[in-house]
Each structure stands twice: as structure tokens, then as C-alpha cells.
N, CA, C and O atoms as a DFTB+ gen file, in Angstrom:
360 C
 N C O
     1  1      83.701    -296.166      51.379
     2  2      83.947    -296.864      52.873
     3  2      83.757    -298.392      53.247
     4  3      83.011    -299.190      52.680
     5  1      84.358    -298.560      54.019
     6  2      84.290    -300.123      55.146
     7  2      83.450    -300.315      55.394
     8  3      82.964    -299.327      55.945
     9  1      82.397    -301.585      55.323
    10  2      81.257    -301.981      56.146
    11  2      81.408    -301.706      57.850
    12  3      80.525    -301.380      58.644
    13  1      82.966    -301.984      58.109
    14  2      83.054    -301.656      59.655
    15  2      82.750    -299.979      59.466
    16  3      82.331    -299.514      60.526
    17  1      82.828    -299.242      58.676
    18  2      82.709    -297.643      59.057
    19  2      81.554    -297.353      59.368
    20  3      81.414    -296.181      59.719
    21  1      80.146    -298.341      59.377
    22  2      78.622    -298.332      59.396
    23  2      79.090    -298.195      61.040
    24  3      78.965    -297.018      61.377
    25  1      79.324    -298.596      61.565
    26  2      79.224    -298.272      63.225
    27  2      79.598    -297.263      63.675
    28  3      79.215    -296.714      64.708
    29  1      80.615    -296.833      62.720
    30  2      81.659    -295.430      63.455
    31  2      80.293    -294.325      63.067
    32  3      79.616    -294.318      62.038
    33  1      80.171    -293.359      64.377
    34  2      79.437    -292.221      64.158
    35  2      79.729    -291.118      63.144
    36  3      80.909    -290.775      63.071
    37  1      79.073    -290.662      62.551
    38  2      78.833    -289.630      61.296
    39  2      79.796    -288.730      60.891
    40  3      80.045    -288.506      59.706
    41  1      80.361    -288.192      61.849
    42  2      81.083    -287.414      61.808
    43  2      82.374    -288.098      62.075
    44  3      83.094    -287.390      62.779
    45  1      82.914    -289.240      61.750
    46  2      84.299    -290.055      61.799
    47  2      84.149    -290.652      60.763
    48  3      85.267    -291.078      60.470
    49  1      83.225    -291.038      59.792
    50  2      83.123    -291.544      58.505
    51  2      84.018    -290.669      58.102
    52  3      84.436    -289.644      58.640
    53  1      84.334    -291.302      56.851
    54  2      85.786    -291.292      55.930
    55  2      84.969    -290.826      54.398
    56  3      85.320    -289.984      53.571
    57  1      83.868    -291.652      54.408
    58  2      82.679    -291.593      52.404
    59  2      81.482    -290.383      52.848
    60  3      80.580    -290.911      53.498
    61  1      81.383    -289.649      52.746
    62  2      80.157    -288.978      52.199
    63  2      79.658    -289.509      51.239
    64  3      80.210    -289.958      50.234
    65  1      78.008    -289.459      51.667
    66  2      77.308    -290.075      50.715
    67  2      77.419    -289.032      48.862
    68  3      77.139    -289.562      47.787
    69  1      77.736    -288.029      48.973
    70  2      78.070    -287.624      47.747
    71  2      79.479    -288.069      47.118
    72  3      79.561    -287.837      45.911
    73  1      80.488    -288.603      47.650
    74  2      80.811    -289.250      47.611
    75  2      81.111    -290.628      46.958
    76  3      81.888    -290.987      46.073
    77  1      80.462    -291.077      47.507
    78  2      80.085    -292.415      47.289
    79  2      79.333    -292.506      45.795
    80  3      79.723    -293.335      44.971
    81  1      78.229    -291.594      45.508
    82  2      77.571    -291.794      44.502
    83  2      78.562    -291.955      43.089
    84  3      78.512    -292.758      42.157
    85  1      79.783    -290.422      43.487
    86  2      80.363    -289.776      42.382
    87  2      81.260    -291.158      41.970
    88  3      81.473    -291.352      40.773
    89  1      81.691    -291.946      42.796
    90  2      82.408    -293.108      43.016
    91  2      81.539    -294.175      42.283
    92  3      82.212    -295.007      41.672
    93  1      80.318    -294.313      42.220
    94  2      79.632    -295.213      41.559
    95  2      79.204    -294.906      40.206
    96  3      78.650    -295.642      39.389
    97  1      79.666    -293.314      40.081
    98  2      78.841    -293.182      38.639
    99  2      80.170    -293.006      37.930
   100  3      79.962    -292.900      36.721
   101  1      81.165    -292.951      38.164
   102  2      82.757    -293.054      37.964
   103  2      82.689    -294.365      37.149
   104  3      82.418    -294.765      36.017
   105  1      83.105    -294.827      38.410
   106  2      83.451    -296.903      37.713
   107  2      82.271    -297.563      37.178
   108  3      82.481    -298.756      36.964
   109  1      80.715    -297.041      36.803
   110  2      79.975    -297.113      35.880
   111  2      80.151    -296.935      34.567
   112  3      79.740    -297.670      33.669
   113  1      80.889    -295.756      34.449
   114  2      80.924    -295.039      33.382
   115  2      82.216    -294.877      32.687
   116  3      82.514    -294.394      31.595
   117  1      83.055    -295.549      33.862
   118  2      83.986    -296.135      32.991
   119  2      84.188    -297.721      32.798
   120  3      85.103    -298.181      32.115
   121  1      83.272    -298.477      33.446
   122  2      82.678    -299.779      32.715
   123  2      82.244    -299.430      31.482
   124  3      82.930    -299.812      30.534
   125  1      80.943    -298.586      31.195
   126  2      80.768    -298.866      30.238
   127  2      81.478    -298.483      28.546
   128  3      81.302    -299.037      27.460
   129  1      82.121    -297.573      28.858
   130  2      83.305    -297.026      28.160
   131  2      83.753    -298.116      28.202
   132  3      83.021    -298.759      27.449
   133  1      84.922    -299.150      28.823
   134  2      85.452    -300.100      28.855
   135  2      84.814    -301.071      27.502
   136  3      85.608    -301.505      26.667
   137  1      83.415    -301.338      27.391
   138  2      82.539    -302.359      26.877
   139  2      82.422    -302.029      25.671
   140  3      82.351    -302.791      24.708
   141  1      82.391    -300.621      25.676
   142  2      81.954    -299.945      24.226
   143  2      83.179    -299.566      23.137
   144  3      83.032    -299.268      21.951
   145  1      84.540    -299.676      23.967
   146  2      85.293    -300.134      23.248
   147  2      85.664    -300.983      22.669
   148  3      86.089    -301.025      21.515
   149  1      85.433    -302.434      24.075
   150  2      85.504    -303.763      23.461
   151  2      84.890    -304.019      22.288
   152  3      85.472    -304.623      21.388
   153  1      83.616    -303.572      22.178
   154  2      82.596    -303.493      21.327
   155  2      83.215    -303.080      19.987
   156  3      83.721    -303.857      19.178
   157  1      83.094    -301.628      19.851
   158  2      84.124    -301.133      18.572
   159  2      85.480    -302.163      17.969
   160  3      85.799    -302.420      16.808
   161  1      86.042    -302.568      19.175
   162  2      87.198    -303.741      18.081
   163  2      87.244    -304.388      17.587
   164  3      87.982    -304.715      16.658
   165  1      85.646    -305.202      18.541
   166  2      85.493    -306.887      17.683
   167  2      84.740    -306.001      16.678
   168  3      84.874    -306.582      15.601
   169  1      84.155    -305.100      16.527
   170  2      83.536    -304.990      15.287
   171  2      83.914    -304.602      14.129
   172  3      83.282    -304.804      13.091
   173  1      85.155    -303.917      14.237
   174  2      86.342    -303.365      13.516
   175  2      87.633    -304.057      13.115
   176  3      88.498    -303.474      12.461
   177  1      87.703    -304.863      13.376
   178  2      88.997    -305.897      13.369
   179  2      89.139    -307.192      13.436
   180  3      89.920    -307.999      12.931
   181  1      87.637    -307.293      14.638
   182  2      87.292    -309.336      14.575
   183  2      87.698    -309.599      15.962
   184  3      88.452    -308.806      16.525
   185  1      87.398    -310.319      16.373
   186  2      87.882    -311.378      17.737
   187  2      89.059    -311.861      17.943
   188  3      89.568    -311.812      19.063
   189  1      89.459    -312.213      17.258
   190  2      90.484    -312.372      17.443
   191  2      92.034    -311.104      18.204
   192  3      93.001    -311.201      18.960
   193  1      91.418    -310.157      17.441
   194  2      92.172    -308.773      18.086
   195  2      91.669    -308.115      19.048
   196  3      92.267    -307.252      19.691
   197  1      90.444    -308.503      19.227
   198  2      90.048    -308.234      20.686
   199  2      90.450    -308.950      21.585
   200  3      90.863    -308.484      22.647
   201  1      90.379    -310.763      21.211
   202  2      91.721    -311.020      22.206
   203  2      92.672    -311.102      22.499
   204  3      93.008    -311.664      23.542
   205  1      93.651    -310.438      21.478
   206  2      94.931    -309.757      22.115
   207  2      95.161    -308.736      22.820
   208  3      96.095    -308.491      23.584
   209  1      93.943    -307.936      22.426
   210  2      94.686    -306.813      23.219
   211  2      93.685    -306.164      24.406
   212  3      93.624    -305.063      24.953
   213  1      92.734    -307.754      24.547
   214  2      92.263    -307.929      26.521
   215  2      93.710    -308.203      27.033
   216  3      94.348    -307.434      27.752
   217  1      94.236    -309.688      26.453
   218  2      95.540    -311.078      26.817
   219  2      96.329    -309.313      27.626
   220  3      96.393    -308.953      28.802
   221  1      96.789    -308.631      26.339
   222  2      97.844    -307.359      26.525
   223  2      97.687    -306.487      27.513
   224  3      98.548    -306.175      28.335
   225  1      96.023    -305.880      27.410
   226  2      95.870    -305.347      28.604
   227  2      95.837    -305.848      30.241
   228  3      95.981    -305.135      31.235
   229  1      95.652    -306.985      30.189
   230  2      95.614    -307.834      31.594
   231  2      97.089    -308.011      31.916
   232  3      97.450    -307.887      33.086
   233  1      97.794    -308.238      31.145
   234  2      99.647    -308.516      31.190
   235  2      99.949    -306.865      31.662
   236  3     100.244    -306.571      32.820
   237  1      99.831    -305.953      30.655
   238  2      99.855    -305.084      31.024
   239  2     100.066    -304.343      32.867
   240  3     100.999    -303.807      33.465
   241  1      98.769    -304.673      33.182
   242  2      98.533    -304.480      34.564
   243  2      99.152    -305.147      35.408
   244  3      99.403    -304.781      36.557
   245  1      99.518    -306.436      34.778
   246  2     100.105    -306.899      36.008
   247  2     101.603    -306.624      36.016
   248  3     102.163    -306.511      37.107
   249  1     102.429    -306.485      34.666
   250  2     103.849    -305.706      34.779
   251  2     103.496    -304.500      35.880
   252  3     104.082    -304.274      36.939
   253  1     102.393    -303.821      35.322
   254  2     102.701    -302.238      36.192
   255  2     102.830    -302.588      37.249
   256  3     103.708    -302.095      37.958
   257  1     101.927    -303.630      37.732
   258  2     101.754    -303.538      39.350
   259  2     103.408    -304.378      40.173
   260  3     103.880    -304.546      41.298
   261  1     103.679    -304.617      39.047
   262  2     105.536    -305.188      39.824
   263  2     106.286    -303.914      39.780
   264  3     107.331    -304.026      40.421
   265  1     106.144    -302.850      39.303
   266  2     106.757    -301.434      39.676
   267  2     106.340    -300.640      40.643
   268  3     107.157    -300.229      41.467
   269  1     104.568    -300.169      40.739
   270  2     104.270    -299.845      41.716
   271  2     104.461    -300.013      42.562
   272  3     105.064    -299.173      43.229
   273  1     104.022    -301.364      43.154
   274  2     103.968    -301.903      44.480
   275  2     105.321    -302.420      45.136
   276  3     105.395    -302.961      46.239
   277  1     106.535    -302.125      44.144
   278  2     107.817    -302.763      44.324
   279  2     107.889    -304.185      44.783
   280  3     108.660    -304.636      45.631
   281  1     106.589    -305.100      43.814
   282  2     106.963    -306.463      44.362
   283  2     108.349    -307.248      43.498
   284  3     108.792    -306.750      42.463
   285  1     108.810    -308.269      43.982
   286  2     109.762    -308.929      43.961
   287  2     109.880    -309.521      42.460
   288  3     108.801    -309.879      41.988
   289  1     110.972    -309.675      41.666
   290  2     110.883    -310.205      40.222
   291  2     111.713    -311.569      40.400
   292  3     112.824    -311.340      40.878
   293  1     111.522    -312.624      40.201
   294  2     112.380    -313.292      40.173
   295  2     112.403    -314.179      38.674
   296  3     111.799    -313.838      37.658
   297  1     113.260    -315.393      38.829
   298  2     113.928    -315.706      37.037
   299  2     112.383    -316.317      36.544
   300  3     112.037    -316.362      35.363
   301  1     111.441    -316.827      37.835
   302  2     110.228    -317.822      37.419
   303  2     109.364    -316.187      36.500
   304  3     109.187    -316.134      35.283
   305  1     109.098    -315.422      37.177
   306  2     108.567    -314.216      36.683
   307  2     108.834    -313.930      35.119
   308  3     107.990    -314.015      34.227
   309  1     110.046    -313.611      34.994
   310  2     110.950    -313.405      33.477
   311  2     110.553    -314.785      32.991
   312  3     109.568    -314.938      32.268
   313  1     111.103    -315.505      33.275
   314  2     110.433    -316.814      32.377
   315  2     109.251    -316.974      31.859
   316  3     109.096    -317.708      30.883
   317  1     108.328    -316.370      32.380
   318  2     106.566    -316.109      32.415
   319  2     106.682    -315.436      31.095
   320  3     106.439    -315.850      29.962
   321  1     107.055    -314.456      31.468
   322  2     106.905    -312.880      30.561
   323  2     107.116    -313.335      29.485
   324  3     106.175    -313.480      28.704
   325  1     108.775    -313.793      29.033
   326  2     108.646    -314.321      28.129
   327  2     108.276    -315.448      26.770
   328  3     108.576    -315.601      25.586
   329  1     107.347    -316.143      27.936
   330  2     106.506    -317.484      27.428
   331  2     105.411    -316.726      26.543
   332  3     105.181    -316.769      25.335
   333  1     104.739    -315.918      27.736
   334  2     104.127    -315.252      27.319
   335  2     103.519    -314.220      26.068
   336  3     102.370    -314.077      25.647
   337  1     105.200    -313.379      25.556
   338  2     104.733    -312.736      24.918
   339  2     105.423    -313.519      23.773
   340  3     105.450    -312.917      22.699
   341  1     105.946    -314.666      23.803
   342  2     106.371    -315.692      22.798
   343  2     104.927    -315.982      22.470
   344  3     104.621    -315.739      21.303
   345  1     103.738    -316.567      23.450
   346  2     102.935    -316.958      22.992
   347  2     101.908    -316.014      22.416
   348  3     101.009    -316.419      21.678
   349  1     102.079    -314.513      22.829
   350  2     101.217    -313.665      21.937
   351  2     101.552    -313.457      20.830
   352  3     100.697    -313.143      20.002
   353  1     102.828    -313.561      20.493
   354  2     103.355    -313.153      18.849
   355  2     103.121    -314.089      17.964
   356  3     102.949    -313.836      16.772
   357  1     103.080    -315.687      18.642
   358  2     103.259    -316.446      17.576
   359  2     102.284    -316.915      16.808
   360  3     102.550    -317.617      15.833
């Protein structure tokens, strides 16, 4: 919940203590899992491969945000995607 929820009575709060603990454990576990995967990629394939993988992951997140949140895609966005792909593969 948000900070302003603390001013509400306990019955009106949207997050329970158990819900908050569950989210914190899941968030921490996923962070640890992601770090472990990054370390494994670096160990087995090298830093360049890890750098390309993390950059591609970030770009995928950005591309998905256009589709999920119905953002307007302009010519500048398409040009940026093309420059990104060329730079990633070159």
C-alpha cells in the first residue's frame, strides 16, 4: 500500500500484513534469481554476451510497454528501434 494508507482505519486498508510480506519475499526471490542468471551467463558465455542479453531484455521491456499500455509509436520511435537493432547486431 501507499504511504497515505497509514491514515486510513485498519479496516479500509487494501494491503494486509501477510500480503506485504508475501510481495517482499517474492520480489527479493525474483531479484536473487535474476542475479543468479546474470552471473551464470557471464560465467559460461562471457561479459559481452551478458551485456547484449541485458540490453535486449531492457529493449524488450520497452517494446512491450508500447503494446500493453497503448502508447503512440511515432517515426522517431521506429527510427530509434532500427538504430538499436543495427547497433546490437553490428
